[in-house]
Short mmCIF file of C-alpha atoms in Angstrom, two decimals:
data_model
loop_
_atom_site.label_atom_id
_atom_site.label_comp_id
_atom_site.label_asym_id
_atom_site.label_seq_id
_atom_site.Cartn_x
_atom_site.Cartn_y
_atom_site.Cartn_z
CA MET A 283 8.77 -37.32 -58.81
CA ILE A 284 5.97 -34.74 -58.61
CA ARG A 285 2.47 -36.15 -58.64
CA ARG A 286 -0.18 -34.06 -60.25
CA ARG A 287 -3.65 -33.86 -58.72
CA LYS A 288 -6.44 -35.01 -60.94
CA PRO A 289 -8.18 -32.07 -62.59
CA HIS A 290 -11.67 -33.26 -61.64
CA LEU A 291 -10.77 -33.36 -57.88
CA ILE A 292 -9.39 -29.80 -57.96
CA ALA A 293 -12.47 -28.59 -59.77
CA GLY A 294 -14.71 -30.36 -57.29
CA VAL A 295 -13.06 -28.69 -54.30
CA LEU A 296 -13.24 -25.24 -55.88
CA ALA A 297 -16.86 -25.73 -56.79
CA GLY A 298 -17.76 -26.86 -53.27
CA THR A 299 -19.18 -30.18 -54.50
CA MET A 300 -16.97 -32.45 -52.38
CA THR A 301 -18.85 -34.41 -49.71
CA LEU A 302 -15.81 -34.11 -47.34
CA THR A 303 -16.92 -30.63 -46.18
CA THR A 304 -20.37 -31.88 -45.22
CA ALA A 305 -18.97 -34.81 -43.30
CA GLN A 306 -16.60 -32.56 -41.36
CA ALA A 307 -19.38 -30.13 -40.53
CA GLN A 308 -21.40 -32.91 -39.00
CA ASN A 309 -18.53 -33.67 -36.57
CA ILE A 310 -17.90 -30.08 -35.33
CA PRO A 311 -18.89 -29.77 -31.66
CA THR A 312 -21.27 -26.93 -30.93
CA SER A 313 -18.99 -25.74 -28.10
CA VAL A 314 -16.51 -24.35 -30.63
CA THR A 315 -19.08 -22.54 -32.76
CA THR A 316 -20.73 -19.17 -32.19
CA PRO A 317 -24.50 -18.76 -32.44
CA ASP A 318 -25.88 -15.83 -34.38
CA ARG A 319 -27.03 -14.24 -31.09
CA VAL A 320 -25.43 -14.54 -27.65
CA GLU A 321 -26.84 -12.89 -24.51
CA THR A 322 -24.14 -11.46 -22.16
CA HIS A 323 -23.85 -8.93 -19.33
CA ILE A 324 -22.88 -6.28 -21.89
CA GLY A 325 -25.97 -7.01 -23.99
CA ALA A 326 -26.78 -9.18 -26.96
CA LEU A 327 -23.84 -9.98 -29.23
CA GLU A 328 -24.80 -10.75 -32.82
CA PHE A 329 -22.88 -12.57 -35.53
CA ARG A 330 -23.36 -13.64 -39.13
CA ASP A 331 -22.06 -17.20 -39.24
CA GLY A 332 -19.35 -16.24 -36.74
CA ALA A 333 -18.55 -12.80 -38.13
CA PRO A 334 -19.36 -10.03 -35.61
CA THR A 335 -21.72 -7.27 -36.61
CA ASP A 336 -20.69 -3.62 -36.33
CA ALA A 337 -22.77 -3.26 -33.16
CA THR A 338 -21.02 -6.26 -31.59
CA VAL A 339 -17.60 -4.90 -32.51
CA GLU A 340 -18.40 -1.63 -30.72
CA LYS A 341 -19.73 -3.36 -27.58
CA VAL A 342 -16.76 -5.69 -27.28
CA LYS A 343 -14.18 -2.96 -27.86
CA ASN A 344 -15.81 -0.77 -25.23
CA ASN A 345 -15.85 -3.68 -22.81
CA LEU A 346 -12.21 -4.54 -23.44
CA ASP A 347 -11.23 -0.94 -22.77
CA TYR A 348 -13.32 -0.98 -19.58
CA VAL A 349 -11.82 -4.26 -18.32
CA ARG A 350 -8.29 -3.04 -18.94
CA ALA A 351 -9.03 0.31 -17.33
CA LEU A 352 -10.49 -1.41 -14.25
CA ASP A 353 -7.46 -3.70 -13.97
CA ALA A 354 -5.17 -0.71 -14.42
CA PHE A 355 -6.93 1.19 -11.62
CA MET A 356 -6.71 -1.68 -9.13
CA ASN A 357 -3.18 -2.73 -10.07
CA SER A 358 -1.63 0.75 -10.19
CA PHE A 359 -3.06 2.18 -6.96
CA SER A 360 0.27 1.65 -5.20
CA GLY A 361 1.97 3.92 -7.73
CA ALA A 362 -0.77 6.53 -7.65
CA SER A 363 -0.61 6.60 -3.85
CA ALA A 364 3.19 6.97 -3.84
CA TYR A 365 2.95 9.77 -6.39
CA ALA A 366 0.18 11.48 -4.39
CA LEU A 367 2.44 11.48 -1.33
CA ARG A 368 5.14 13.29 -3.29
CA LYS A 369 2.59 15.80 -4.60
CA GLY A 370 1.31 16.35 -1.07
CA PHE A 371 4.81 17.04 0.23
CA GLN A 372 5.35 19.57 -2.56
CA SER A 373 2.09 21.32 -1.67
CA ILE A 374 3.57 22.38 1.69
CA GLY A 375 6.92 23.39 0.23
CA ALA A 376 8.79 20.12 0.73
CA GLU A 377 10.55 19.54 -2.58
CA ASP A 378 12.50 16.36 -3.29
CA ASN A 379 15.22 15.55 -0.73
CA THR A 380 13.43 17.69 1.87
CA VAL A 381 12.20 15.95 5.02
CA VAL A 382 8.61 16.40 6.17
CA ILE A 383 8.56 16.08 9.95
CA PHE A 384 5.62 15.90 12.36
CA SER A 385 7.29 17.18 15.51
CA GLU A 386 3.97 17.31 17.40
CA LEU A 387 2.77 14.05 15.81
CA MET A 388 0.32 13.68 12.97
CA ASP A 389 -3.33 14.62 13.49
CA SER A 390 -6.60 14.72 11.60
CA ASN A 391 -5.82 17.99 9.78
CA SER A 392 -3.83 16.28 7.03
CA LEU A 393 -5.17 13.62 4.68
CA PHE A 394 -2.92 10.55 4.95
CA LEU A 395 -4.03 6.98 4.40
CA THR A 396 -4.32 5.40 7.88
CA ALA A 397 -1.43 7.23 9.53
CA ASN A 398 -1.11 7.11 13.32
CA ALA A 399 -1.09 9.76 16.05
CA ASP A 400 1.41 7.92 18.24
CA THR A 401 4.84 8.30 16.62
CA ILE A 402 6.99 11.03 15.11
CA TYR A 403 6.84 10.71 11.33
CA THR A 404 9.68 11.76 9.05
CA LEU A 405 8.86 11.45 5.36
CA ALA A 406 10.61 12.43 2.15
CA ALA A 407 10.57 11.94 -1.59
CA LEU A 408 14.16 11.45 -2.74
CA ASP A 409 15.47 12.19 -6.23
CA LEU A 410 18.08 9.79 -7.62
CA THR A 411 18.30 11.28 -11.11
CA ASN A 412 21.75 12.73 -10.37
CA GLY A 413 23.08 9.51 -8.86
CA PRO A 414 22.98 7.56 -5.58
CA LEU A 415 22.02 9.28 -2.35
CA VAL A 416 23.33 8.67 1.14
CA ILE A 417 20.89 8.65 4.05
CA GLU A 418 22.39 8.81 7.51
CA ALA A 419 19.56 7.36 9.58
CA PRO A 420 19.17 8.33 13.24
CA PRO A 421 19.08 5.67 15.97
CA ALA A 422 15.94 4.21 17.55
CA VAL A 423 13.65 4.55 14.54
CA LEU A 424 11.40 2.22 12.58
CA GLY A 425 10.76 2.57 8.87
CA THR A 426 11.42 1.67 5.28
CA ILE A 427 12.31 2.93 1.81
CA ASN A 428 10.00 2.10 -1.10
CA ASP A 429 10.20 2.92 -4.77
CA MET A 430 7.47 4.89 -6.54
CA TRP A 431 5.32 1.77 -7.00
CA PHE A 432 5.59 0.98 -3.27
CA SER A 433 7.96 -1.87 -3.98
CA TRP A 434 10.13 -2.49 -0.95
CA ILE A 435 13.81 -1.53 -1.22
CA ILE A 436 15.25 -1.72 2.30
CA ASP A 437 14.15 -1.30 5.92
CA ILE A 438 15.62 1.28 8.26
CA GLY A 439 16.01 1.17 12.03
CA PHE A 440 14.83 -1.69 14.24
CA PRO A 441 13.69 -3.97 11.37
CA GLY A 442 16.60 -2.91 9.14
CA PRO A 443 20.28 -3.88 9.01
CA ASP A 444 21.24 -1.15 11.50
CA ARG A 445 18.88 -2.80 14.04
CA GLY A 446 18.00 0.52 15.63
CA GLU A 447 21.57 1.74 16.06
CA GLY A 448 21.45 4.17 13.14
CA GLY A 449 23.69 3.97 10.10
CA LYS A 450 24.50 5.00 6.57
CA TYR A 451 22.23 3.85 3.76
CA LEU A 452 23.13 4.15 0.09
CA ILE A 453 20.19 4.18 -2.32
CA VAL A 454 21.21 3.42 -5.90
CA PRO A 455 19.12 4.38 -8.96
CA PRO A 456 18.30 2.02 -11.84
CA GLY A 457 21.00 1.73 -14.49
CA TYR A 458 23.78 2.99 -12.23
CA ASP A 459 27.08 1.44 -13.36
CA GLY A 460 29.47 3.38 -11.16
CA THR A 461 31.61 1.95 -8.41
CA LEU A 462 29.93 1.16 -5.12
CA PRO A 463 31.68 1.19 -1.73
CA GLU A 464 33.14 -1.99 -0.31
CA SER A 465 31.73 -1.40 3.17
CA GLY A 466 30.29 1.16 5.53
CA PHE A 467 26.86 1.42 3.88
CA HIS A 468 23.63 -0.54 3.78
CA VAL A 469 22.92 -0.56 0.04
CA GLY A 470 19.45 -0.55 -1.52
CA HIS A 471 18.78 -0.69 -5.26
CA SER A 472 15.74 1.12 -6.65
CA LYS A 473 13.86 0.45 -9.88
CA THR A 474 12.61 4.04 -9.96
CA MET A 475 14.46 7.35 -10.13
CA HIS A 476 12.56 8.63 -7.09
CA VAL A 477 11.98 6.82 -3.81
CA LEU A 478 9.99 7.40 -0.63
CA TYR A 479 11.57 7.53 2.80
CA ALA A 480 9.06 6.84 5.60
CA VAL A 481 10.36 6.45 9.14
CA ARG A 482 8.72 6.67 12.56
CA ALA A 483 10.40 7.45 15.88
CA PHE A 484 9.10 6.72 19.35
CA MET A 485 8.45 9.22 22.08
CA ASP A 486 10.71 9.28 25.11
CA ASN A 487 8.62 9.09 28.28
CA ASN A 488 5.56 10.24 26.30
CA ASN A 489 7.46 13.27 25.07
CA PRO A 490 8.19 13.72 21.34
CA LYS A 491 10.87 16.41 21.81
CA PRO A 492 13.90 14.14 22.51
CA ALA A 493 13.22 12.05 19.41
CA VAL A 494 12.71 15.17 17.29
CA ALA A 495 16.00 16.59 18.52
CA SER A 496 17.78 13.32 17.71
CA ILE A 497 16.29 13.25 14.22
CA LYS A 498 17.23 16.82 13.42
CA LYS A 499 20.75 16.21 14.67
CA SER A 500 21.37 12.84 13.01
CA LEU A 501 19.27 12.59 9.82
CA LYS A 502 21.29 13.60 6.78
CA ILE A 503 20.61 13.21 3.05
CA TYR A 504 23.30 13.99 0.50
CA PRO A 505 24.86 12.79 -2.79
CA TYR A 506 27.21 9.83 -2.75
CA ILE A 507 30.77 10.56 -3.90
CA PRO A 508 32.47 7.46 -5.38
CA GLY A 509 35.94 6.71 -4.11
CA GLY A 510 35.34 8.24 -0.70
CA PHE A 511 34.30 6.66 2.56
CA GLY A 512 33.75 2.93 2.12
CA THR A 513 36.26 2.54 -0.72
CA SER A 514 39.75 1.29 0.04
CA MET A 515 42.92 2.67 -1.52
CA ALA A 516 43.52 -0.80 -2.96
CA ALA A 517 40.30 -0.51 -4.96
CA ILE A 518 41.31 2.97 -6.11
CA LEU A 519 44.69 1.63 -7.28
CA GLU A 520 42.85 -0.81 -9.55
CA GLY A 521 41.88 2.24 -11.59
CA LYS A 522 38.12 1.66 -11.47
CA VAL A 523 37.35 4.75 -9.44
CA ARG A 524 39.07 8.04 -8.69
CA PRO A 525 39.88 9.03 -5.12
CA GLY A 526 37.04 10.87 -3.41
CA ARG A 527 36.94 12.84 -0.19
CA ALA A 528 36.75 10.51 2.79
CA ASN A 529 35.06 13.25 4.82
CA GLN A 530 32.93 15.14 2.34
CA SER A 531 31.15 18.36 3.12
CA ILE A 532 27.57 17.49 4.02
CA PRO A 533 24.85 20.09 3.43
CA PRO A 534 22.34 20.67 6.24
CA THR A 535 19.16 18.64 6.01
CA LYS A 536 16.09 20.63 5.05
CA PHE A 537 13.05 20.02 7.27
CA VAL A 538 9.47 21.19 6.73
CA GLU A 539 7.22 21.09 9.78
CA ALA A 540 3.86 19.46 9.02
CA SER A 541 2.13 19.06 12.39
CA GLY A 542 -1.25 20.78 12.26
CA LYS A 543 -1.05 21.50 8.53
CA SER A 544 -3.90 20.64 6.20
CA PHE A 545 -2.85 18.99 2.95
CA ASN A 546 -3.80 15.99 0.81
CA THR A 547 -1.74 12.90 -0.06
CA ILE A 548 -4.57 10.63 -1.29
CA PRO A 549 -5.15 9.69 -4.95
CA PRO A 550 -8.45 10.73 -6.58
CA ASN A 551 -11.11 8.22 -7.63
CA ASP A 552 -12.30 9.86 -10.84
CA LEU A 553 -10.82 10.47 -14.31
CA SER A 554 -7.96 12.48 -12.81
CA TYR A 555 -6.69 9.26 -11.23
CA PHE A 556 -5.50 8.06 -14.63
CA GLU A 557 -3.97 11.47 -15.34
CA MET A 558 -1.98 11.12 -12.12
CA VAL A 559 -0.81 7.62 -13.06
CA ASN A 560 0.25 8.96 -16.46
CA GLU A 561 2.40 11.61 -14.74
CA LEU A 562 4.10 8.85 -12.76
CA VAL A 563 4.67 6.72 -15.86
CA GLN A 564 6.24 9.68 -17.66
CA MET A 565 8.47 10.44 -14.66
CA GLU A 566 9.89 6.96 -14.13
CA PRO A 567 11.69 4.41 -16.36
CA ALA A 568 9.45 2.18 -18.47
CA THR A 569 11.12 -0.81 -16.81
CA SER A 570 10.22 0.30 -13.28
CA PHE A 571 6.96 -1.63 -13.18
CA ASN A 572 5.93 -5.04 -14.43
CA VAL A 573 5.12 -5.70 -18.08
CA GLU A 574 1.58 -6.87 -17.33
CA LEU A 575 0.67 -3.53 -15.76
CA SER A 576 2.51 -1.75 -18.55
CA GLY A 577 0.29 -3.58 -21.01
CA GLN A 578 -2.89 -2.66 -19.14
CA LEU A 579 -1.87 0.99 -19.03
CA ALA A 580 -0.80 1.00 -22.68
CA ALA A 581 -4.15 -0.48 -23.68
CA ILE A 582 -5.90 2.61 -22.28
CA GLY A 583 -3.42 5.09 -23.75
CA ILE A 584 -0.87 5.54 -20.93
CA VAL A 585 2.52 4.91 -22.54
CA LYS A 586 5.96 6.17 -21.55
CA GLY A 587 7.03 8.97 -23.90
CA LYS A 588 3.59 9.49 -25.46
CA PRO A 589 0.83 12.00 -24.64
CA PHE A 590 -2.23 10.71 -22.81
CA LYS A 591 -5.21 12.13 -24.68
CA PRO A 592 -8.34 10.02 -24.18
CA ASP A 593 -11.29 10.98 -26.38
CA ALA A 594 -14.83 11.49 -25.09
CA ARG A 595 -15.66 7.78 -25.40
CA MET A 596 -12.53 6.75 -23.52
CA LYS A 597 -13.02 9.39 -20.81
CA LYS A 598 -16.45 7.94 -20.10
CA ILE A 599 -14.99 4.43 -19.86
CA LEU A 600 -12.14 5.55 -17.60
CA THR A 601 -14.51 7.43 -15.30
CA ASP A 602 -16.67 4.32 -14.98
CA ALA A 603 -13.64 2.10 -14.34
CA ALA A 604 -12.39 4.47 -11.62
CA ALA A 605 -15.80 4.35 -9.93
CA VAL A 606 -15.89 0.55 -9.94
CA GLY A 607 -12.21 0.27 -8.95
CA ASN A 608 -12.87 2.61 -6.04
CA ALA A 609 -15.83 0.43 -5.04
CA ALA A 610 -13.63 -2.68 -5.25
CA GLY A 611 -11.14 -1.19 -2.80
CA ARG A 612 -13.97 -0.47 -0.40
CA VAL A 613 -15.61 -3.88 -0.77
CA LEU A 614 -12.36 -5.72 -0.08
CA ASN A 615 -11.67 -3.63 3.04
CA PHE A 616 -15.16 -3.41 4.52
CA ARG A 617 -15.63 -7.16 4.04
CA ALA A 618 -12.04 -8.12 4.84
CA ALA A 619 -13.00 -10.40 7.74
CA ASP A 620 -15.13 -12.50 5.38
CA TYR A 621 -12.18 -13.24 3.09
CA PRO A 622 -10.58 -16.67 3.79
CA GLY A 623 -7.42 -16.28 5.84
CA TRP A 624 -7.77 -12.57 6.62
CA ALA A 625 -9.61 -12.75 9.97
CA TYR A 626 -7.52 -12.77 13.15
CA TYR A 627 -9.51 -15.67 14.53
CA PRO A 628 -12.63 -17.54 13.29
CA ARG A 629 -15.78 -15.39 13.06
CA SER A 630 -13.86 -12.31 14.22
CA LYS A 631 -14.28 -8.95 12.52
CA TRP A 632 -10.62 -8.12 13.26
CA SER A 633 -8.48 -8.84 10.22
CA ASN A 634 -5.33 -8.16 8.24
CA MET A 635 -5.08 -8.93 4.52
CA LEU A 636 -1.28 -9.25 4.57
CA TRP A 637 -1.41 -12.67 6.23
CA GLN A 638 -2.55 -14.17 2.94
CA GLY A 639 0.38 -13.29 0.73
CA GLY A 640 2.79 -11.33 2.89
CA PHE A 641 4.25 -7.94 2.10
CA ASP A 642 4.98 -8.95 -1.51
CA PHE A 643 1.52 -10.49 -2.05
CA GLN A 644 2.87 -13.86 -3.09
CA THR A 645 4.44 -15.48 -0.01
CA PRO A 646 2.83 -15.66 3.46
CA PRO A 647 5.10 -14.38 6.24
CA PRO A 648 7.36 -17.10 7.71
CA LEU A 649 6.45 -18.82 10.95
CA VAL A 650 8.65 -18.37 13.99
CA THR A 651 8.94 -21.60 15.96
CA LYS A 652 11.04 -22.85 18.86
CA ASP A 653 13.28 -24.45 16.24
CA GLY A 654 13.78 -21.21 14.34
CA ILE A 655 12.33 -19.42 11.32
CA MET A 656 10.14 -21.60 9.11
CA PRO A 657 9.60 -20.07 5.65
CA LEU A 658 6.25 -20.81 4.05
CA PRO A 659 5.96 -21.75 0.37
CA ALA A 660 5.00 -19.13 -2.18
CA THR A 661 1.37 -19.13 -3.22
CA GLY A 662 2.40 -19.47 -6.86
CA ALA A 663 0.17 -16.55 -7.75
CA ARG A 664 -0.14 -12.90 -6.87
CA THR A 665 -2.79 -12.43 -4.19
CA LEU A 666 -4.56 -9.70 -6.15
CA ASP A 667 -7.39 -9.01 -3.72
CA SER A 668 -5.08 -8.53 -0.73
CA ARG A 669 -2.89 -6.22 -2.80
CA THR A 670 -5.86 -4.11 -3.93
CA ALA A 671 -7.27 -3.97 -0.40
CA PHE A 672 -3.94 -3.02 1.15
CA TYR A 673 -2.90 -0.22 -1.18
CA TYR A 674 -6.38 1.27 -1.26
CA ALA A 675 -6.27 2.10 2.45
CA TYR A 676 -2.65 1.83 3.59
CA THR A 677 0.78 3.07 2.50
CA MET A 678 4.37 1.84 2.26
CA ASP A 679 5.35 -1.79 2.19
CA SER A 680 7.86 -3.78 4.19
CA PRO A 681 8.43 -7.28 5.62
CA GLY A 682 8.50 -5.54 9.00
CA MET A 683 4.78 -4.76 8.74
CA ILE A 684 3.75 -8.41 8.92
CA MET A 685 6.71 -10.35 10.36
CA ARG A 686 5.87 -12.83 13.09
CA LEU A 687 8.74 -11.81 15.36
CA THR A 688 8.17 -11.00 19.03
CA ASN A 689 9.47 -7.74 20.49
CA ALA A 690 10.19 -6.29 17.04
CA GLY A 691 8.26 -4.20 14.55
CA SER A 692 4.53 -3.79 14.82
CA GLN A 693 1.31 -5.66 14.15
CA TYR A 694 -2.02 -4.29 12.98
CA LEU A 695 -5.64 -5.42 13.29
CA MET A 696 -8.34 -3.60 11.35
CA THR A 697 -12.10 -3.75 11.71
CA PHE A 698 -14.83 -2.08 9.70
CA ALA A 699 -17.87 -3.63 11.37
CA ASP A 700 -19.35 -4.27 14.79
CA ALA A 701 -19.96 -7.69 16.34
CA THR A 702 -23.14 -8.15 14.27
CA GLY A 703 -21.42 -7.26 11.00
CA ASN A 704 -22.88 -3.77 10.60
CA PRO A 705 -20.66 -0.84 9.57
CA PHE A 706 -19.91 1.61 12.37
CA ASP A 707 -22.37 4.49 12.79
CA GLY A 708 -20.88 7.75 14.06
CA GLY A 709 -24.08 8.52 15.95
CA LYS A 710 -23.96 5.35 18.06
CA THR A 711 -21.80 4.43 21.05
CA TYR A 712 -19.65 1.29 20.97
CA ARG A 713 -17.15 -0.40 23.24
CA VAL A 714 -14.28 -2.86 22.91
CA THR A 715 -12.40 -4.70 25.65
CA LEU A 716 -8.75 -5.68 25.53
CA PRO A 717 -7.95 -8.52 27.95
CA LYS A 718 -5.17 -7.95 30.45
CA ASP A 719 -1.53 -8.31 29.42
CA ILE A 720 -1.96 -6.52 26.11
CA PRO A 721 0.82 -7.97 23.91
CA ALA A 722 2.69 -4.75 23.11
CA GLY A 723 6.22 -4.39 24.47
CA ARG A 724 6.47 -0.71 23.62
CA PHE A 725 2.90 0.62 23.34
CA TRP A 726 -0.55 -0.06 21.91
CA SER A 727 -3.19 2.21 20.44
CA PHE A 728 -6.52 2.46 18.64
CA THR A 729 -6.91 5.03 15.87
CA VAL A 730 -10.25 5.88 14.24
CA TYR A 731 -10.47 6.72 10.54
CA ASP A 732 -12.99 8.38 8.25
CA ASN A 733 -14.62 5.89 5.87
CA GLN A 734 -14.40 8.36 3.00
CA THR A 735 -10.81 9.54 3.23
CA ARG A 736 -9.25 6.59 5.09
CA SER A 737 -7.53 9.32 7.10
CA MET A 738 -7.90 10.18 10.77
CA LEU A 739 -11.47 11.12 11.63
CA GLN A 740 -11.83 14.87 12.09
CA THR A 741 -13.48 15.70 15.41
CA PRO A 742 -12.88 18.27 18.18
CA GLN A 743 -10.46 15.72 19.70
CA ARG A 744 -7.94 16.43 16.90
CA SER A 745 -6.17 13.11 17.58
CA PRO A 746 -8.78 10.33 17.34
CA ARG A 747 -6.82 7.79 19.33
CA ALA A 748 -6.70 5.92 22.63
CA GLY A 749 -3.84 3.86 23.95
CA SER A 750 -1.12 3.28 26.49
CA GLN A 751 0.76 6.55 25.85
CA THR A 752 -0.14 9.77 27.63
CA TYR A 753 0.52 12.01 24.62
CA PRO A 754 -1.14 13.55 22.62
CA SER A 755 -4.16 12.54 24.72
CA PRO A 756 -4.44 10.89 28.15
CA ALA A 757 -3.59 7.21 28.40
CA ALA A 758 -6.37 4.65 28.66
CA VAL A 759 -6.97 3.44 32.20
CA ALA A 760 -7.26 -0.30 32.88
CA ASN A 761 -10.21 -1.88 34.67
CA SER A 762 -9.83 -3.47 38.10
CA ASP A 763 -9.33 -6.92 36.52
CA GLY A 764 -6.50 -5.66 34.30
CA SER A 765 -8.55 -5.47 31.10
CA THR A 766 -9.03 -2.18 29.26
CA THR A 767 -12.32 -0.93 27.80
CA VAL A 768 -12.37 1.74 25.12
CA TYR A 769 -15.51 3.53 23.93
CA PHE A 770 -16.31 5.05 20.54
CA GLY A 771 -19.17 7.53 20.23
CA PRO A 772 -20.25 11.13 19.66
CA SER A 773 -20.19 11.90 23.40
CA LYS A 774 -18.22 10.41 26.28
CA PRO A 775 -20.10 7.85 28.38
CA ALA A 776 -20.50 9.00 31.97
CA ASP A 777 -18.45 6.13 33.39
CA ALA A 778 -15.60 6.37 30.84
CA LYS A 779 -12.26 7.99 31.56
CA GLU A 780 -11.11 10.71 29.17
CA GLY A 781 -8.38 8.49 27.72
CA ASN A 782 -10.77 5.57 27.20
CA TRP A 783 -13.03 7.39 24.72
CA ILE A 784 -12.55 8.23 21.03
CA GLN A 785 -15.01 10.75 19.69
CA THR A 786 -17.00 10.06 16.52
CA THR A 787 -19.30 12.26 14.46
CA ARG A 788 -22.99 11.77 13.82
CA ASP A 789 -23.83 10.78 10.22
CA LYS A 790 -20.16 9.90 9.63
CA GLY A 791 -18.95 6.34 9.13
CA TRP A 792 -15.64 5.18 10.57
CA PHE A 793 -13.32 2.22 11.03
CA VAL A 794 -10.51 1.50 13.48
CA ILE A 795 -7.01 0.02 13.59
CA LEU A 796 -5.45 -1.57 16.67
CA ARG A 797 -1.66 -1.18 16.66
CA LEU A 798 0.67 -3.28 18.79
CA TYR A 799 4.29 -2.13 18.78
CA PHE A 800 6.84 -4.83 19.61
CA PRO A 801 4.16 -7.55 19.94
CA ALA A 802 4.41 -10.47 22.34
CA GLU A 803 3.97 -14.18 21.62
CA SER A 804 0.36 -14.17 22.87
CA PHE A 805 -0.61 -12.13 19.81
CA PHE A 806 0.80 -14.68 17.39
CA ASP A 807 -0.50 -17.80 19.12
CA LYS A 808 -3.83 -15.99 19.63
CA SER A 809 -4.00 -16.83 23.33
CA TRP A 810 -4.79 -13.13 23.65
CA GLN A 811 -7.75 -11.82 21.64
CA PRO A 812 -9.52 -8.45 21.65
CA SER A 813 -13.28 -8.53 21.97
CA GLU A 814 -15.47 -7.59 19.06
CA ILE A 815 -16.72 -4.01 19.05
CA GLU A 816 -20.27 -3.97 20.42
CA VAL A 817 -23.05 -1.39 20.32
CA VAL A 818 -23.71 0.14 23.74
CA LYS A 819 -26.54 2.40 22.66
#
């Protein structure tokens, strides 16, 4: 049975004469209402009984675009940096699948984010658009393969599955549905159609030539042929793959020498940054990066398959966001030691942001105890600040960069300030002391970097480093008590050995990284600690 409302009640509601509305209004908490004027950091926001005015609409839209642009800058820097590396390689004639090699080590001529002057770098951008690629890695190397957002794919060499013996790696592109080999390869799956190969080799008796010869003899990059090596005849008889040549013809590897060359691999920090990110987005699959970042980029006009054409208003917002994002990267690095969990030991200026969330910025690296490996729980959230800080000044990502294993991989300590907390002044002289028994099974080194470029500081020294190796500059000499003192300054102190001094430049700021290759237990238990860097004069 349908009940009909009484006509006088319906009329009362429509006429607004019911007392129910008044009673409800008296019970509405003020916290859910909006005043007619609200003061905020973007100015006064005005409303008419909750409805925004035209001026408020404009302010809020501009602010939303700015916030999304700022997030996009900080969250996409890994991709921009990877893309800038590829562009830098191309600028010296190293197209995709060509290996850039630093036979005489890297130096301050080229602009690379915090590279070292101690190992032989081999770098390449690899193109998977025509299918999987095989990489025959040489022995005795240390490196990794990342996708074009610096997401880790697989390690190579000592931290990888070949454990320094060399081996065949098969890198598979997204969406590949062909047959893969049953054995014989270390397989890595990429989310992007291009990947970055970054591997370092060690000198032999302080001489880079043997390692270079080994690399040029052993390193090979070529297309994978299904049904060949690694695939049994039994699998072929199943009809899923045709027979391929077991011993295919392998083209010679193309090398481009980069030692001493001047070229740039660093992303910009102005409007062109977003143009670079757009180029990357257009180059790679839409599914190659996470949906949250995709949404931030889409909100500012960067969408796969669509032109990026910001108007004058949006260009101004993007330029501002790039400036603040650039500042954020600098703040998080220059104040890294103040961030909880980043300092090497309490009140130290030596730090590393990767200890907070590990290489993937969500799980701290596992502990290594006498009872074995002890995984630590995930943080439950992306450690955004450590990710922004890391990608702003450093490149490539791998578990090997932060693993707590002795006599394997490498460990890094960075400092941007002296013992009193002041940034380093290129016109002053400083010193640091490393206690005896420096925990580095293979070698240790300091490298000084330019605050502006985050690349090696350009001085007459060419290689702004000091360490235990005698190439490309003399080795540091230990003190009589076994400790080692290193000086930083525009001129060498009278009592300093040549290998114990790194030159700086007046009116130029700098920071330094201490590298320990194949670290010992005393580094992890902190029974060994470097001194803070102190002003001498």
